[in-house]
Coordinates of C-alpha atoms in Angstrom, one line a residue:
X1 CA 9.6 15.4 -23.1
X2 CA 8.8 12.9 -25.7
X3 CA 7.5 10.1 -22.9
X4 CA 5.8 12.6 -21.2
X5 CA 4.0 13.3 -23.8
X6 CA 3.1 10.1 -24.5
X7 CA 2.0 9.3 -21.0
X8 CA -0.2 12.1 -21.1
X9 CA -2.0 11.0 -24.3
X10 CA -2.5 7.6 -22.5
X11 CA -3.9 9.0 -19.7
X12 CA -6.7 11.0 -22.1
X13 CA -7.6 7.2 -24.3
X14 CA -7.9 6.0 -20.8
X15 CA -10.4 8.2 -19.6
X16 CA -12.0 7.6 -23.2
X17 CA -11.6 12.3 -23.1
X18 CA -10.2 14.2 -26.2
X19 CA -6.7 15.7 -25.8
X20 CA -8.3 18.7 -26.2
X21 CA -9.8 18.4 -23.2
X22 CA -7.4 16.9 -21.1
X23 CA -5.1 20.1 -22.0
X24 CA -7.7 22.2 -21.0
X25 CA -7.8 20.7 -17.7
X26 CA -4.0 20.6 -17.2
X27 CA -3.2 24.3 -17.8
X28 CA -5.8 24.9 -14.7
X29 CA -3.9 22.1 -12.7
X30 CA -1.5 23.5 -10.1
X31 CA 1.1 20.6 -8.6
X32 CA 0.2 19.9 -5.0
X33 CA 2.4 21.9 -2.4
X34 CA 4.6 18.6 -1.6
X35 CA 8.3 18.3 -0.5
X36 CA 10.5 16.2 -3.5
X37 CA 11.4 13.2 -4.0
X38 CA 15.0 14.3 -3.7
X39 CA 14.5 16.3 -1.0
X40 CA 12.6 13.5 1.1
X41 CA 15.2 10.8 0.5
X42 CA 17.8 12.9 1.9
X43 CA 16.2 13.8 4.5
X44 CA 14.6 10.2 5.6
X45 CA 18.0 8.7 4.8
X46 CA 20.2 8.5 8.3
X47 CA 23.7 8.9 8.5
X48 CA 24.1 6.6 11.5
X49 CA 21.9 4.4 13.5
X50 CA 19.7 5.7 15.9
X51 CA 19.5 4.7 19.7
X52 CA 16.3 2.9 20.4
X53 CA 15.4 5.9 22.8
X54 CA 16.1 8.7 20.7
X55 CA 15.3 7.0 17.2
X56 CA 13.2 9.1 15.3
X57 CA 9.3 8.5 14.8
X58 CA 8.2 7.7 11.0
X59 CA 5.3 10.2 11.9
X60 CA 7.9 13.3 11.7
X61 CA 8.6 12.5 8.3
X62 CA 5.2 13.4 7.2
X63 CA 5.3 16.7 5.3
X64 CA 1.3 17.1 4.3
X65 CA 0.7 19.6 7.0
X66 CA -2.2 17.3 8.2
X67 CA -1.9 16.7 12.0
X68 CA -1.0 13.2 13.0
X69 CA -4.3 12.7 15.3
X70 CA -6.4 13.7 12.6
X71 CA -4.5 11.3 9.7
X72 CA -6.7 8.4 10.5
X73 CA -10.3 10.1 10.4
X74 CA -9.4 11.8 7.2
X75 CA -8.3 8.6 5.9
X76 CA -11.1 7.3 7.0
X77 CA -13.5 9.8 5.5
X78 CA -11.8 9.2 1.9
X79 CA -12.1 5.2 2.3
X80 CA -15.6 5.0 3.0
X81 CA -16.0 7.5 -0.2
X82 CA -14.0 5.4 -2.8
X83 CA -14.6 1.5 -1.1
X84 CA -17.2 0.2 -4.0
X85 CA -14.6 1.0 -6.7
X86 CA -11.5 1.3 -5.1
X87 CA -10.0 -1.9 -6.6
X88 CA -11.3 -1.1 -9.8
X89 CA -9.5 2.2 -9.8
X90 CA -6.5 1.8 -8.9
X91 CA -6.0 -1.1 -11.6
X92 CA -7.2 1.2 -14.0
X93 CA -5.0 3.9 -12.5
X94 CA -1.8 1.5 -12.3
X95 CA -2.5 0.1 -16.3
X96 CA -3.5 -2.9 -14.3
X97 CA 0.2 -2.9 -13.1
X98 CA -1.5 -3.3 -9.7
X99 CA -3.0 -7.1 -9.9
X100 CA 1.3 -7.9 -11.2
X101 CA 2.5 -6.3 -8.5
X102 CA 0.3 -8.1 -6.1
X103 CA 0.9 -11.2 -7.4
X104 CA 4.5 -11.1 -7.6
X105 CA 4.1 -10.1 -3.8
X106 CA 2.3 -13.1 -2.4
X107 CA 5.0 -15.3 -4.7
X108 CA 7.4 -13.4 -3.1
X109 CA 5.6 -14.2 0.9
X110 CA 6.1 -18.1 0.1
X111 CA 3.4 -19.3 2.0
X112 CA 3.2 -22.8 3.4
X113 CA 0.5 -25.4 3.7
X114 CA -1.2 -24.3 7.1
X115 CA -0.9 -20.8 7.5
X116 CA -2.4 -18.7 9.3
X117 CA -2.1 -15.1 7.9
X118 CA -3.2 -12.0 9.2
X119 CA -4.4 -9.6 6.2
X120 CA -4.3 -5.8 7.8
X121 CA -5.9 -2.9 5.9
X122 CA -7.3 -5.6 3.6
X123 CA -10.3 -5.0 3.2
X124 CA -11.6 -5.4 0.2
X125 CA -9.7 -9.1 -0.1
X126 CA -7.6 -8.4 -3.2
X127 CA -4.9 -10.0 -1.1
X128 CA -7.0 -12.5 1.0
X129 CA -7.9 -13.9 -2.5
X130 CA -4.9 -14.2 -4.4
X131 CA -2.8 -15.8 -1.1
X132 CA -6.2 -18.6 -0.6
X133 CA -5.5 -18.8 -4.5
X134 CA -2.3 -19.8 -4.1
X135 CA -2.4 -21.9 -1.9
X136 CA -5.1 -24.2 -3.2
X137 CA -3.1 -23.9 -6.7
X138 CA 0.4 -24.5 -6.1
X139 CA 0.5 -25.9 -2.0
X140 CA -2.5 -27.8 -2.5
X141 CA -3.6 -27.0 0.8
X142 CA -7.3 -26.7 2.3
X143 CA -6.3 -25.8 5.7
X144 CA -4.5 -22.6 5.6
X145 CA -6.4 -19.6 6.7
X146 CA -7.0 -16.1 6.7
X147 CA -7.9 -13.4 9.2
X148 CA -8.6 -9.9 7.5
X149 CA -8.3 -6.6 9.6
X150 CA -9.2 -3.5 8.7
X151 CA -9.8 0.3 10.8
X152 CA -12.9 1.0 7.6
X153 CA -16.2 -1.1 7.7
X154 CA -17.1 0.2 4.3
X155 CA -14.2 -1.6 2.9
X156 CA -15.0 -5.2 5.4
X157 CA -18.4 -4.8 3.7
X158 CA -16.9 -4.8 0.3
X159 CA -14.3 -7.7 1.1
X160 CA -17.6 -9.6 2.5
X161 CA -19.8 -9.3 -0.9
X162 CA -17.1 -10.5 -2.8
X163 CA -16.2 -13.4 -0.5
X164 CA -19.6 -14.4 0.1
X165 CA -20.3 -16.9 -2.3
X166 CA -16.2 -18.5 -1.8
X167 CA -16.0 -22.3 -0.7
X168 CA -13.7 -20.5 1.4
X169 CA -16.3 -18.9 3.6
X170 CA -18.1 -22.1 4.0
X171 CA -15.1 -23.9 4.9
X172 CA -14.0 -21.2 7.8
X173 CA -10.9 -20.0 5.6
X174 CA -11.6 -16.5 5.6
X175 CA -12.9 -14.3 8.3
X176 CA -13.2 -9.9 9.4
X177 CA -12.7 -8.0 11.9
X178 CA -12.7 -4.3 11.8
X179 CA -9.4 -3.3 13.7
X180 CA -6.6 -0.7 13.7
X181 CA -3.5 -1.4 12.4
X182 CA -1.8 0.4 14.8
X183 CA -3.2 -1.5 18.1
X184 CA -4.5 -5.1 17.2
X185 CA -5.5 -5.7 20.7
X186 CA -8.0 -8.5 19.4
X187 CA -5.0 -10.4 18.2
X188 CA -2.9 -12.4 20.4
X189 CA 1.2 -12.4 20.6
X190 CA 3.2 -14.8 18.4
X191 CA -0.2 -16.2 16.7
X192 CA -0.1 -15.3 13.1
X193 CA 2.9 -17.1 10.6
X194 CA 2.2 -14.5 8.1
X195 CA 1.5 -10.2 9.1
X196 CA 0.9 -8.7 5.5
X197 CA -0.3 -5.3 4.4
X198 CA -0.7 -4.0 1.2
X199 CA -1.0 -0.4 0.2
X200 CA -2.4 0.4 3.7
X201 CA 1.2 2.0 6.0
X202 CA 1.4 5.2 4.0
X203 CA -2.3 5.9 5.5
X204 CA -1.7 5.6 9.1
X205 CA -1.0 8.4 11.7
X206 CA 1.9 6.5 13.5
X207 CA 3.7 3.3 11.1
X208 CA 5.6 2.7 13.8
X209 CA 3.3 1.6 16.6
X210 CA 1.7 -0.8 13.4
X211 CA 5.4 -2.4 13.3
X212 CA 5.6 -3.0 16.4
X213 CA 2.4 -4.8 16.5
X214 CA 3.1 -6.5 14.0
X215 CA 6.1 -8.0 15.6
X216 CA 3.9 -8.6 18.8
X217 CA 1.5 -10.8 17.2
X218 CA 4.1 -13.0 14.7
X219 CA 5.3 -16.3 15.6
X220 CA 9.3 -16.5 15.8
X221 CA 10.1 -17.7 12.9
X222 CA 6.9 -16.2 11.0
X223 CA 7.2 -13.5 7.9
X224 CA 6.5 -9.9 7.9
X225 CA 5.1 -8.9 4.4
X226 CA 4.5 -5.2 3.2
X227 CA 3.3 -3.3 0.2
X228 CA 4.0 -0.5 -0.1
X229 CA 4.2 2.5 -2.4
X230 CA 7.9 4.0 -3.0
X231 CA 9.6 6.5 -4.5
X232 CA 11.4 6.4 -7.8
X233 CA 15.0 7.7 -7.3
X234 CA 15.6 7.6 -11.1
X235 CA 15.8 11.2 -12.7
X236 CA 13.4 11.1 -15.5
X237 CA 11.0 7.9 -14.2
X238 CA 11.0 10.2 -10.8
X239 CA 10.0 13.4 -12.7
X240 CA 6.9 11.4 -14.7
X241 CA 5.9 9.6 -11.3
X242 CA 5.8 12.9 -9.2
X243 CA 3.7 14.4 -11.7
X244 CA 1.7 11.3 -12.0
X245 CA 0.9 10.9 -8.4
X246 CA 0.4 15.3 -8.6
X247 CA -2.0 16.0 -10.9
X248 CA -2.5 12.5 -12.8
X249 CA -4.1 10.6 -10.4
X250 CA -6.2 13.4 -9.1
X251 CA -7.3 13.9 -12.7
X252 CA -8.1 10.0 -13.2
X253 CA -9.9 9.9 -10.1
X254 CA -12.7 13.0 -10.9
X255 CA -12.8 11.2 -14.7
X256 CA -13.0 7.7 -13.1
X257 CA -15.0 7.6 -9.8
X258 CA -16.0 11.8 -9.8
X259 CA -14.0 12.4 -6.9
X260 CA -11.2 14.1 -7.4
X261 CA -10.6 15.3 -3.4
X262 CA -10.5 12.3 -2.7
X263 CA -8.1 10.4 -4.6
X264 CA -6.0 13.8 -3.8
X265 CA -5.4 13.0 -0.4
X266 CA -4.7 9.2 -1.5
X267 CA -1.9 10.8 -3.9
X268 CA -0.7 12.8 -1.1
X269 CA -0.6 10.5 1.9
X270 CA 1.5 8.3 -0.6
X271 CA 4.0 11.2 -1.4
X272 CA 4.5 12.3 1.4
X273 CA 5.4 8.7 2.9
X274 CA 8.9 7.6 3.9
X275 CA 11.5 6.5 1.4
X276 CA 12.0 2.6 0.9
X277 CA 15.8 3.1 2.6
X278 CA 14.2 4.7 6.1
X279 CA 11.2 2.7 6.3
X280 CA 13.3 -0.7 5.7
X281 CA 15.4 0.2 8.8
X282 CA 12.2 1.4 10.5
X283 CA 11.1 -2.6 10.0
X284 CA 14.7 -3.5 11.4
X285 CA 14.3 -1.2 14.0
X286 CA 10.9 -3.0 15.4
X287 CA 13.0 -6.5 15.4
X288 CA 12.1 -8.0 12.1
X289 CA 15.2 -9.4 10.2
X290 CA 15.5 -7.8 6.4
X291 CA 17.6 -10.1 3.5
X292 CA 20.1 -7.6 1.8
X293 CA 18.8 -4.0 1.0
X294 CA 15.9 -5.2 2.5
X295 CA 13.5 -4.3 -0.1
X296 CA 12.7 -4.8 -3.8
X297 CA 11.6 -2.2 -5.8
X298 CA 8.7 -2.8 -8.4
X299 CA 8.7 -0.5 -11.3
X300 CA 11.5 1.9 -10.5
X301 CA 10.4 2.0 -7.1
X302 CA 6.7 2.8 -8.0
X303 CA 5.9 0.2 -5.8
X304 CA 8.4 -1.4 -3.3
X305 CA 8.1 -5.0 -1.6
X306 CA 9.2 -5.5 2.2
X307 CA 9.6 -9.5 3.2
X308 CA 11.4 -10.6 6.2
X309 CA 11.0 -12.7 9.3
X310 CA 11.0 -12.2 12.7
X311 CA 13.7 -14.0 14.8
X312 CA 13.1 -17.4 16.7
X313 CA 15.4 -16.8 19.7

């Protein structure tokens, strides 16, 4: 009760709002309608493997009562609304947990001098940025590349302003297409050495047809790299992060960017996507190879890391 309290009081000094206030707002809150934690886990969690005819589809885990042809335009809709401050959000929203995690990700990917990566729902370049970074910095390497891909133009056109002025734009390192995740026709097989995606599988209709894809266009031998929001098994961490991603997040987004709808349906689609355990064998499933659990958890599972490789024979 204590922590929770606590949190609570940092979420008001964030959003620079007296606690009076803030209480005021969270007696009228009422939790969104979503299945738990618990409840998901078992449920996503099989028993035995699954045939690769009858496995089931990640889309039937959804439980947001949004129909899966409509997933991506709604998605859509909410992207084009938060793309100018999107970044800036969500570090505020993670206590600038977000830029760690991402870092610890594209330290995790390994990246070698040359590649070629393919950066899917990327958008705004966060990624793009940090992996050129890296590579300049610690591979010392000017002739690795990357190729971002993603379904909203409102989010390219951010990624583009911020890339504009880059000795990587002028040197041919970076370059857009706007694409869906979930059929990357423009892309050909076994061309990419790294697929990532960051933050961008809990919005699409149908993760599965994206993993497949993703194992289409990977060289054997290349790495498979997602990002992904989790779920925090943990009793007490889990209770804080349901109501966070409830009625926090909501609340942080009508303070922060006064759109409260819409960072909603973000807190949603993230809830309501599959635990770390069923969406690693999901990975497997599509032909990528997973090291050990086949996952690590950041922050109790706030936010979980997915690196593997797909064969060479």
């Amino acid at each position: 009760m204590l922590f929770t309290t606590s949190i609570r009081q940092a979420f008001a000094r964030v959003c620079n709002t007296n606690m009076g206030t803030f209480t005021k707002f969270m007696k009228q809150q009422q939790p969104l309608a979503l299945p738990s934690i618990r409840a998901m886990s078992s449920a996503s969690t099989p028993t035995q493997k699954a045939s690769a005819t009858d496995s089931p589809t990640l889309d039937m885990l959804y439980g947001d009562n949004v129909p899966i042809n409509a997933k991506k335009d709604i998605m859509g809709d909410v992207y084009c609304k938060v793309a100018d401050r999107y970044d800036a959000v969500s570090d505020m929203i993670s206590m600038s947990m977000n830029k760690r995690w991402k870092q610890r990700f594209i330290e995790q990917m390994r990246p070698m001098p040359g590649d070629k990566m393919l950066d899917v729902a990327g958008g705004t370049c966060e990624v793009a940025r940090r992996y050129l970074q890296y590579q300049d910095t610690v591979n010392h390497d000017t002739t690795s590349s990357v190729h971002v891909v993603d379904f909203n133009d409102s989010m390219l056109q951010v990624g583009r302003r911020r890339m504009a002025q880059s000795s990587w734009i002028n040197n041919g390192r970076v370059s857009f297409a706007q694409g869906n995740a979930e059929d990357l026709a423009e892309v050909p097989d076994n061309s990419v050495d790294i697929y990532c995606i960051s933050a961008g599988m809990h919005n699409l209709p149908h993760p599965e047809r994206a993993l497949r894809e993703a194992y289409r266009v990977v060289k054997p031998g290349g790495r498979f790299a997602c990002l992904e929001y989790g779920h925090t098994d943990t009793p007490v961490i889990g209770q804080i992060c349901r109501w966070y991603w409830d009625t926090g997040i909501p609340f942080l987004g009508q303070v922060l960017a006064n759109d409260r709808a819409s960072y909603e349906r973000l807190a949603r689609s993230v809830r309501t996507f599959p635990h770390q355990k069923r969406f690693a064998q999901a990975i497997r499933q599509a032909g990528f190879h997973l090291p050990g659990a086949g996952y690590e958890l950041y922050q109790w599972g706030m936010m979980v890391a997915y690196i593997g490789s797909k064969p060479r024979t």
